[in-house]
mmCIF file of C-alpha atoms in Angstrom:
data_model
loop_
_atom_site.group_PDB
_atom_site.id
_atom_site.type_symbol
_atom_site.label_atom_id
_atom_site.label_comp_id
_atom_site.label_asym_id
_atom_site.label_seq_id
_atom_site.Cartn_x
_atom_site.Cartn_y
_atom_site.Cartn_z
ATOM 1 C CA UNK A 104 -0.093 0.092 -0.191
ATOM 2 C CA UNK A 105 2.840 2.158 0.811
ATOM 3 C CA UNK A 106 4.321 2.016 -2.930
ATOM 4 C CA UNK A 107 0.665 2.735 -4.735
ATOM 5 C CA UNK A 108 -1.053 5.962 -5.247
ATOM 6 C CA UNK A 109 -4.356 6.514 -5.497
ATOM 7 C CA UNK A 110 -6.228 8.834 -7.096
ATOM 8 C CA UNK A 111 -9.501 9.452 -5.540
ATOM 9 C CA UNK A 112 -12.291 12.073 -8.020
ATOM 10 C CA UNK A 113 -14.163 13.885 -6.172
ATOM 11 C CA UNK A 114 -17.574 13.130 -6.460
ATOM 12 C CA UNK A 115 -19.588 15.324 -9.308
ATOM 13 C CA UNK A 116 -22.648 16.827 -7.461
ATOM 14 C CA UNK A 117 -22.097 20.265 -8.587
ATOM 15 C CA UNK A 118 -22.059 20.152 -12.373
ATOM 16 C CA UNK A 119 -24.966 18.210 -11.840
ATOM 17 C CA UNK A 120 -26.572 21.067 -10.870
ATOM 18 C CA UNK A 121 -24.604 23.606 -12.608
ATOM 19 C CA UNK A 122 -26.632 21.923 -15.839
ATOM 20 C CA UNK A 123 -29.681 22.125 -14.419
ATOM 21 C CA UNK A 124 -29.082 26.046 -13.349
ATOM 22 C CA UNK A 125 -28.026 26.432 -16.904
ATOM 23 C CA UNK A 126 -30.819 24.699 -18.175
ATOM 24 C CA UNK A 127 -33.039 26.756 -15.914
ATOM 25 C CA UNK A 128 -31.652 30.098 -17.142
ATOM 26 C CA UNK A 129 -32.618 29.129 -20.670
ATOM 27 C CA UNK A 130 -35.920 27.699 -19.768
ATOM 28 C CA UNK A 131 -36.344 31.189 -17.834
ATOM 29 C CA UNK A 132 -34.808 32.809 -20.594
ATOM 30 C CA UNK A 133 -37.407 31.470 -23.010
ATOM 31 C CA UNK A 134 -40.029 32.027 -20.795
ATOM 32 C CA UNK A 135 -39.407 35.321 -20.995
ATOM 33 C CA UNK A 136 -39.310 36.171 -24.916
ATOM 34 C CA UNK A 137 -42.270 38.066 -26.217
ATOM 35 C CA UNK A 138 -44.407 36.013 -28.784
ATOM 36 C CA UNK A 139 -44.586 37.589 -32.324
ATOM 37 C CA UNK A 140 -48.205 38.512 -31.738
ATOM 38 C CA UNK A 141 -47.535 40.736 -29.093
ATOM 39 C CA UNK A 142 -44.308 42.589 -31.083
ATOM 40 C CA UNK A 143 -47.254 43.444 -33.633
ATOM 41 C CA UNK A 144 -49.482 45.429 -31.650
ATOM 42 C CA UNK A 145 -46.785 48.541 -31.198
ATOM 43 C CA UNK A 146 -46.952 48.765 -35.146
ATOM 44 C CA UNK A 147 -50.582 48.745 -34.599
ATOM 45 C CA UNK A 148 -50.514 51.682 -32.873
ATOM 46 C CA UNK A 149 -47.803 53.888 -34.569
ATOM 47 C CA UNK A 150 -50.738 53.146 -37.393
ATOM 48 C CA UNK A 151 -53.321 54.502 -35.602
ATOM 49 C CA UNK A 152 -51.302 57.910 -34.781
ATOM 50 C CA UNK A 153 -50.298 57.938 -38.575
ATOM 51 C CA UNK A 154 -53.793 57.666 -39.568
ATOM 52 C CA UNK A 155 -54.609 60.501 -37.055
ATOM 53 C CA UNK A 156 -51.590 62.714 -38.124
ATOM 54 C CA UNK A 157 -52.707 62.233 -41.874
ATOM 55 C CA UNK A 158 -56.634 62.735 -40.800
ATOM 56 C CA UNK A 159 -55.134 66.409 -39.110
ATOM 57 C CA UNK A 160 -53.015 66.902 -42.325
ATOM 58 C CA UNK A 161 -55.681 66.610 -44.437
ATOM 59 C CA UNK A 162 -58.123 68.587 -42.705
ATOM 60 C CA UNK A 163 -55.345 71.329 -41.976
ATOM 61 C CA UNK A 164 -54.711 71.129 -45.391
ATOM 62 C CA UNK A 165 -58.166 71.130 -46.501
ATOM 63 C CA UNK A 166 -59.282 74.164 -43.658
ATOM 64 C CA UNK A 167 -55.995 75.859 -45.106
ATOM 65 C CA UNK A 168 -56.716 75.286 -48.831
ATOM 66 C CA UNK A 169 -60.602 77.178 -47.668
ATOM 67 C CA UNK A 170 -58.970 79.966 -45.866
ATOM 68 C CA UNK A 171 -56.616 80.217 -49.132
ATOM 69 C CA UNK A 172 -59.308 80.255 -51.063
ATOM 70 C CA UNK A 173 -61.126 82.863 -49.004
ATOM 71 C CA UNK A 174 -58.404 85.422 -48.873
ATOM 72 C CA UNK A 175 -57.629 85.289 -52.556
ATOM 73 C CA UNK A 176 -61.375 86.000 -53.342
ATOM 74 C CA UNK A 177 -61.283 88.411 -50.604
ATOM 75 C CA UNK A 178 -58.115 89.740 -52.351
ATOM 76 C CA UNK A 179 -59.849 89.723 -55.662
ATOM 77 C CA UNK A 180 -62.959 91.200 -54.496
ATOM 78 C CA UNK A 181 -60.670 94.379 -53.141
ATOM 79 C CA UNK A 182 -58.654 94.360 -56.206
ATOM 80 C CA UNK A 183 -61.920 94.579 -58.287
ATOM 81 C CA UNK A 184 -63.262 97.317 -55.656
ATOM 82 C CA UNK A 185 -60.072 99.769 -56.268
ATOM 83 C CA UNK A 186 -60.126 98.844 -59.834
ATOM 84 C CA UNK A 187 -63.714 100.086 -60.202
ATOM 85 C CA UNK A 188 -62.801 102.976 -57.709
ATOM 86 C CA UNK A 189 -59.410 104.111 -59.618
ATOM 87 C CA UNK A 190 -62.146 103.747 -62.745
ATOM 88 C CA UNK A 191 -64.605 106.242 -61.725
ATOM 89 C CA UNK A 192 -61.752 108.389 -60.183
ATOM 90 C CA UNK A 193 -60.360 108.748 -63.501
ATOM 91 C CA UNK A 194 -63.597 109.328 -65.281
ATOM 92 C CA UNK A 195 -64.249 112.592 -62.814
ATOM 93 C CA UNK A 196 -61.047 113.318 -63.321
ATOM 94 C CA UNK A 197 -61.693 113.188 -67.118
ATOM 95 C CA UNK A 198 -65.001 115.155 -66.563
ATOM 96 C CA UNK A 199 -63.202 117.877 -64.409
ATOM 97 C CA UNK A 200 -60.513 118.608 -66.983
ATOM 98 C CA UNK A 201 -63.196 118.856 -70.050
ATOM 99 C CA UNK A 202 -65.326 121.040 -67.322
ATOM 100 C CA UNK A 203 -61.827 123.340 -67.187
ATOM 101 C CA UNK A 204 -60.655 123.143 -71.096
ATOM 102 C CA UNK A 205 -64.844 123.886 -71.929
ATOM 103 C CA UNK A 206 -64.236 126.812 -69.054
ATOM 104 C CA UNK A 207 -60.671 128.002 -70.656
ATOM 105 C CA UNK A 208 -62.145 127.541 -73.595
ATOM 106 C CA UNK A 209 -65.109 129.835 -72.694
ATOM 107 C CA UNK A 210 -62.834 132.284 -70.968
ATOM 108 C CA UNK A 211 -60.497 132.621 -73.519
ATOM 109 C CA UNK A 212 -63.274 133.625 -75.974
ATOM 110 C CA UNK A 213 -64.818 136.193 -73.477
ATOM 111 C CA UNK A 214 -61.049 137.524 -72.837
ATOM 112 C CA UNK A 215 -61.004 137.809 -76.720
ATOM 113 C CA UNK A 216 -64.643 139.853 -76.848
ATOM 114 C CA UNK A 217 -63.148 141.747 -74.129
ATOM 115 C CA UNK A 218 -60.449 142.401 -75.773
ATOM 116 C CA UNK A 219 -62.309 143.435 -78.672
ATOM 117 C CA UNK A 220 -64.744 145.613 -76.713
ATOM 118 C CA UNK A 221 -61.562 147.488 -74.736
ATOM 119 C CA UNK A 222 -60.133 148.472 -78.520
ATOM 120 C CA UNK A 223 -63.327 149.096 -79.721
ATOM 121 C CA UNK A 224 -64.056 151.728 -76.735
ATOM 122 C CA UNK A 225 -60.329 152.786 -76.899
ATOM 123 C CA UNK A 226 -60.893 154.159 -80.762
ATOM 124 C CA UNK A 227 -64.428 155.437 -79.519
ATOM 125 C CA UNK A 228 -62.624 157.449 -76.869
ATOM 126 C CA UNK A 229 -60.309 158.752 -79.398
ATOM 127 C CA UNK A 230 -63.089 160.451 -81.706
ATOM 128 C CA UNK A 231 -64.600 161.445 -78.008
ATOM 129 C CA UNK A 232 -61.391 162.988 -77.222
ATOM 130 C CA UNK A 233 -61.199 164.439 -80.677
ATOM 131 C CA UNK A 234 -64.670 165.553 -80.739
ATOM 132 C CA UNK A 235 -65.967 168.463 -79.782
ATOM 133 C CA UNK A 236 -69.252 170.421 -79.060
ATOM 134 C CA UNK A 237 -70.947 173.162 -78.789
ATOM 135 C CA UNK A 238 -72.608 174.988 -75.722
ATOM 136 C CA UNK A 239 -74.497 178.349 -77.248
ATOM 137 C CA UNK A 240 -76.492 180.797 -74.813
ATOM 138 C CA UNK A 241 -78.424 183.009 -76.636
ATOM 139 C CA UNK A 242 -79.988 185.070 -73.890
ATOM 140 C CA UNK A 243 -76.579 185.246 -71.558
ATOM 141 C CA UNK A 244 -74.648 185.857 -75.131
ATOM 142 C CA UNK A 245 -71.736 183.567 -74.706
ATOM 143 C CA UNK A 246 -70.622 180.043 -76.534
ATOM 144 C CA UNK A 247 -67.468 177.436 -76.661
ATOM 145 C CA UNK A 248 -66.728 174.324 -77.795
ATOM 146 C CA UNK A 249 -65.702 171.694 -75.206
ATOM 147 C CA UNK A 250 -65.365 167.832 -75.671
ATOM 148 C CA UNK A 251 -67.856 165.402 -76.372
ATOM 149 C CA UNK A 252 -66.982 163.147 -73.776
ATOM 150 C CA UNK A 253 -67.993 165.755 -70.784
ATOM 151 C CA UNK A 254 -71.589 164.868 -72.488
ATOM 152 C CA UNK A 255 -74.207 167.868 -72.182
ATOM 153 C CA UNK A 256 -73.335 171.069 -70.980
ATOM 154 C CA UNK A 257 -76.902 172.221 -68.795
ATOM 155 C CA UNK A 258 -77.598 175.968 -67.432
ATOM 156 C CA UNK A 259 -79.157 175.919 -64.385
ATOM 157 C CA UNK A 260 -80.790 179.066 -63.120
ATOM 158 C CA UNK A 261 -80.611 180.023 -59.287
ATOM 159 C CA UNK A 262 -83.343 182.412 -58.079
ATOM 160 C CA UNK A 263 -81.988 184.207 -54.892
ATOM 161 C CA UNK A 264 -83.863 186.444 -52.525
ATOM 162 C CA UNK A 265 -82.830 188.979 -54.368
ATOM 163 C CA UNK A 266 -81.336 188.454 -58.462
ATOM 164 C CA UNK A 267 -80.366 185.230 -59.275
ATOM 165 C CA UNK A 268 -77.127 183.167 -60.454
ATOM 166 C CA UNK A 269 -76.507 180.751 -63.374
ATOM 167 C CA UNK A 270 -74.718 177.197 -63.192
ATOM 168 C CA UNK A 271 -73.763 175.618 -65.986
ATOM 169 C CA UNK A 272 -72.475 171.609 -65.333
ATOM 170 C CA UNK A 273 -71.688 168.991 -67.504
ATOM 171 C CA UNK A 274 -72.999 165.483 -67.343
ATOM 172 C CA UNK A 275 -70.182 163.366 -67.410
ATOM 173 C CA UNK A 276 -67.636 165.706 -66.318
ATOM 174 C CA UNK A 277 -68.876 166.624 -62.666
ATOM 175 C CA UNK A 278 -65.163 168.314 -61.718
ATOM 176 C CA UNK A 279 -65.985 171.391 -64.249
ATOM 177 C CA UNK A 280 -68.066 174.197 -63.501
ATOM 178 C CA UNK A 281 -68.720 177.798 -65.135
ATOM 179 C CA UNK A 282 -71.255 180.200 -63.554
ATOM 180 C CA UNK A 283 -72.207 184.576 -62.445
ATOM 181 C CA UNK A 284 -74.359 186.646 -60.392
ATOM 182 C CA UNK A 285 -76.128 189.277 -60.940
ATOM 183 C CA UNK A 286 -74.926 192.694 -59.450
ATOM 184 C CA UNK A 287 -78.288 192.371 -57.296
ATOM 185 C CA UNK A 288 -78.057 188.914 -56.250
ATOM 186 C CA UNK A 289 -78.444 187.882 -52.083
ATOM 187 C CA UNK A 290 -78.542 184.261 -51.230
ATOM 188 C CA UNK A 291 -81.362 183.080 -49.458
ATOM 189 C CA UNK A 292 -78.635 181.764 -46.750
ATOM 190 C CA UNK A 293 -75.499 182.955 -46.072
ATOM 191 C CA UNK A 294 -72.572 180.806 -47.559
ATOM 192 C CA UNK A 295 -69.074 181.732 -48.024
ATOM 193 C CA UNK A 296 -67.994 183.510 -51.358
ATOM 194 C CA UNK A 297 -67.777 181.256 -53.813
ATOM 195 C CA UNK A 298 -65.520 181.759 -57.277
ATOM 196 C CA UNK A 299 -68.704 181.203 -59.456
ATOM 197 C CA UNK A 300 -70.321 184.344 -57.222
ATOM 198 C CA UNK A 301 -69.074 187.041 -60.045
ATOM 199 C CA UNK A 302 -69.495 189.695 -62.179
ATOM 200 C CA UNK A 303 -66.497 189.555 -63.947
ATOM 201 C CA UNK A 304 -63.202 191.477 -63.712
ATOM 202 C CA UNK A 305 -62.191 195.318 -63.651
ATOM 203 C CA UNK A 306 -58.941 196.276 -65.239
ATOM 204 C CA UNK A 307 -57.652 199.724 -63.954
ATOM 205 C CA UNK A 308 -54.307 200.240 -65.759
ATOM 206 C CA UNK A 309 -52.230 197.033 -64.969
ATOM 207 C CA UNK A 310 -54.435 196.193 -62.028
ATOM 208 C CA UNK A 311 -57.279 193.321 -61.655
ATOM 209 C CA UNK A 312 -60.100 193.709 -59.396
ATOM 210 C CA UNK A 313 -62.251 190.400 -59.094
ATOM 211 C CA UNK A 314 -65.781 191.592 -58.962
ATOM 212 C CA UNK A 315 -68.069 189.572 -56.075
ATOM 213 C CA UNK A 316 -71.137 190.127 -54.723
ATOM 214 C CA UNK A 317 -73.104 193.768 -55.008
ATOM 215 C CA UNK A 318 -69.610 196.460 -55.479
ATOM 216 C CA UNK A 319 -67.335 193.923 -53.834
ATOM 217 C CA UNK A 320 -63.993 194.158 -55.556
ATOM 218 C CA UNK A 321 -61.032 191.910 -54.845
ATOM 219 C CA UNK A 322 -57.520 193.147 -56.344
ATOM 220 C CA UNK A 323 -55.952 189.493 -57.687
ATOM 221 C CA UNK A 324 -52.902 188.874 -59.197
ATOM 222 C CA UNK A 325 -53.182 186.734 -62.027
ATOM 223 C CA UNK A 326 -51.416 183.067 -63.252
ATOM 224 C CA UNK A 327 -52.155 184.369 -66.644
ATOM 225 C CA UNK A 328 -53.728 185.952 -68.940
ATOM 226 C CA UNK A 329 -55.175 185.236 -72.517
ATOM 227 C CA UNK A 330 -56.451 186.890 -74.750
ATOM 228 C CA UNK A 331 -59.716 185.858 -76.666
ATOM 229 C CA UNK A 332 -61.410 187.347 -79.667
ATOM 230 C CA UNK A 333 -60.727 191.048 -78.616
ATOM 231 C CA UNK A 334 -60.624 190.587 -75.164
ATOM 232 C CA UNK A 335 -59.279 189.150 -72.227
ATOM 233 C CA UNK A 336 -59.272 186.006 -69.947
ATOM 234 C CA UNK A 337 -57.744 186.175 -66.421
ATOM 235 C CA UNK A 338 -56.592 182.527 -65.403
ATOM 236 C CA UNK A 339 -56.514 182.614 -61.479
ATOM 237 C CA UNK A 340 -55.228 180.115 -58.002
ATOM 238 C CA UNK A 341 -55.566 180.831 -54.342
ATOM 239 C CA UNK A 342 -52.701 182.361 -54.815
ATOM 240 C CA UNK A 343 -54.379 184.930 -57.191
ATOM 241 C CA UNK A 344 -55.795 186.585 -53.810
ATOM 242 C CA UNK A 345 -53.024 187.470 -52.092
ATOM 243 C CA UNK A 346 -51.763 191.213 -52.085
ATOM 244 C CA UNK A 347 -48.211 192.524 -50.239
ATOM 245 C CA UNK A 348 -47.641 189.552 -48.434
ATOM 246 C CA UNK A 349 -51.017 189.623 -46.603
ATOM 247 C CA UNK A 350 -52.953 187.048 -46.535
ATOM 248 C CA UNK A 351 -56.456 188.169 -48.035
ATOM 249 C CA UNK A 352 -58.447 185.275 -49.608
ATOM 250 C CA UNK A 353 -62.286 186.023 -50.092
ATOM 251 C CA UNK A 354 -63.024 182.631 -52.241
ATOM 252 C CA UNK A 355 -62.107 179.571 -51.247
ATOM 253 C CA UNK A 356 -60.098 178.220 -54.724
ATOM 254 C CA UNK A 357 -58.564 174.984 -52.747
ATOM 255 C CA UNK A 358 -56.618 173.207 -55.406
ATOM 256 C CA UNK A 359 -58.857 174.499 -58.243
ATOM 257 C CA UNK A 360 -57.523 177.126 -60.761
ATOM 258 C CA UNK A 361 -60.507 179.281 -62.933
ATOM 259 C CA UNK A 362 -60.909 181.934 -65.681
ATOM 260 C CA UNK A 363 -63.268 185.190 -65.246
ATOM 261 C CA UNK A 364 -64.319 186.476 -68.579
ATOM 262 C CA UNK A 365 -66.622 189.885 -69.242
ATOM 263 C CA UNK A 366 -69.512 189.488 -70.875
ATOM 264 C CA UNK A 367 -71.151 191.904 -73.417
ATOM 265 C CA UNK A 368 -74.516 191.221 -71.137
ATOM 266 C CA UNK A 369 -76.851 194.114 -69.144
ATOM 267 C CA UNK A 370 -77.499 191.143 -66.759
ATOM 268 C CA UNK A 371 -74.687 189.306 -66.252
ATOM 269 C CA UNK A 372 -71.270 191.263 -66.565
ATOM 270 C CA UNK A 373 -68.641 188.130 -66.438
ATOM 271 C CA UNK A 374 -68.796 184.621 -65.456
ATOM 272 C CA UNK A 375 -65.903 182.230 -64.555
ATOM 273 C CA UNK A 376 -65.230 178.594 -65.384
ATOM 274 C CA UNK A 377 -63.618 176.366 -62.123
ATOM 275 C CA UNK A 378 -61.618 173.192 -62.945
ATOM 276 C CA UNK A 379 -60.704 171.109 -60.297
ATOM 277 C CA UNK A 380 -59.343 168.196 -61.737
ATOM 278 C CA UNK A 381 -56.596 168.461 -63.991
ATOM 279 C CA UNK A 382 -56.975 164.321 -64.730
ATOM 280 C CA UNK A 383 -59.969 165.186 -66.722
ATOM 281 C CA UNK A 384 -58.821 168.127 -68.068
ATOM 282 C CA UNK A 385 -55.574 168.876 -68.129
ATOM 283 C CA UNK A 386 -54.361 172.290 -67.575
ATOM 284 C CA UNK A 387 -52.992 173.375 -71.014
ATOM 285 C CA UNK A 388 -57.059 171.870 -72.497
ATOM 286 C CA UNK A 389 -58.600 173.989 -70.068
ATOM 287 C CA UNK A 390 -57.078 176.766 -71.557
ATOM 288 C CA UNK A 391 -57.663 175.741 -75.194
ATOM 289 C CA UNK A 392 -61.575 175.508 -74.158
ATOM 290 C CA UNK A 393 -61.331 179.001 -72.470
ATOM 291 C CA UNK A 394 -59.680 180.214 -76.123
ATOM 292 C CA UNK A 395 -63.312 179.022 -78.104
ATOM 293 C CA UNK A 396 -65.506 181.420 -76.312
ATOM 294 C CA UNK A 397 -67.184 183.493 -77.848
ATOM 295 C CA UNK A 398 -69.044 186.830 -76.350
ATOM 296 C CA UNK A 399 -71.826 189.132 -78.350
#
């Protein structure tokens, strides 16, 4: 026994356990596997979700398409409305332009007519300026020529308390007047002496005297003396009544000028012509008028 070695094998108990355990594990793993039918279930869920999503998408597309079509239709309506408004505005503007053009054409026509009328009036005015009319008074013994543009010359008689006064006026020129008084003239009311309250003038040597009411006379300094038909006409203004540096102005002349002429008449021995507007009758033309005076 001493030389013989024995090998003793250990009992294999754990191997069967290991095999059993592995078998159990394999069996357990096999038991935990999901059957094919259960694996397909999630696919059905996904299909349903996709169907819902597709439905929502289709609904959205349909709704979106509807909104788009509505918006497109609304936009087209707005565009059509704006086009109509623009067209109406165009028609309105064309109508306004046509009316304006018509008015302008009418205005041009009126302007041409006015120019024509103005030219005709100027031609007539020139003729009137050249044309002369004659005033003649057989009763008081004097006559003269004046511009036809002054209209009609009218002689009025004014009765005073005593005596009388004559006043001559023109229908188209109230700034030119003429008049005289009788020696016994006395106004109904007291008033300031006017230039036309005259009986003419008196000349003594080289001095001239204004004959006023009654026998009143005032020495005057003539501005000018002109010859008319063998006698004199004396031109005076407000300064003509200033003598030797003293202010003696019995007659209110203002800015006017006048001519005094003697007449060959027992009742009215002289007459005065007063010009109050040199714009209508310049001084040179006034003098020409006086030179046409004739006395009997």
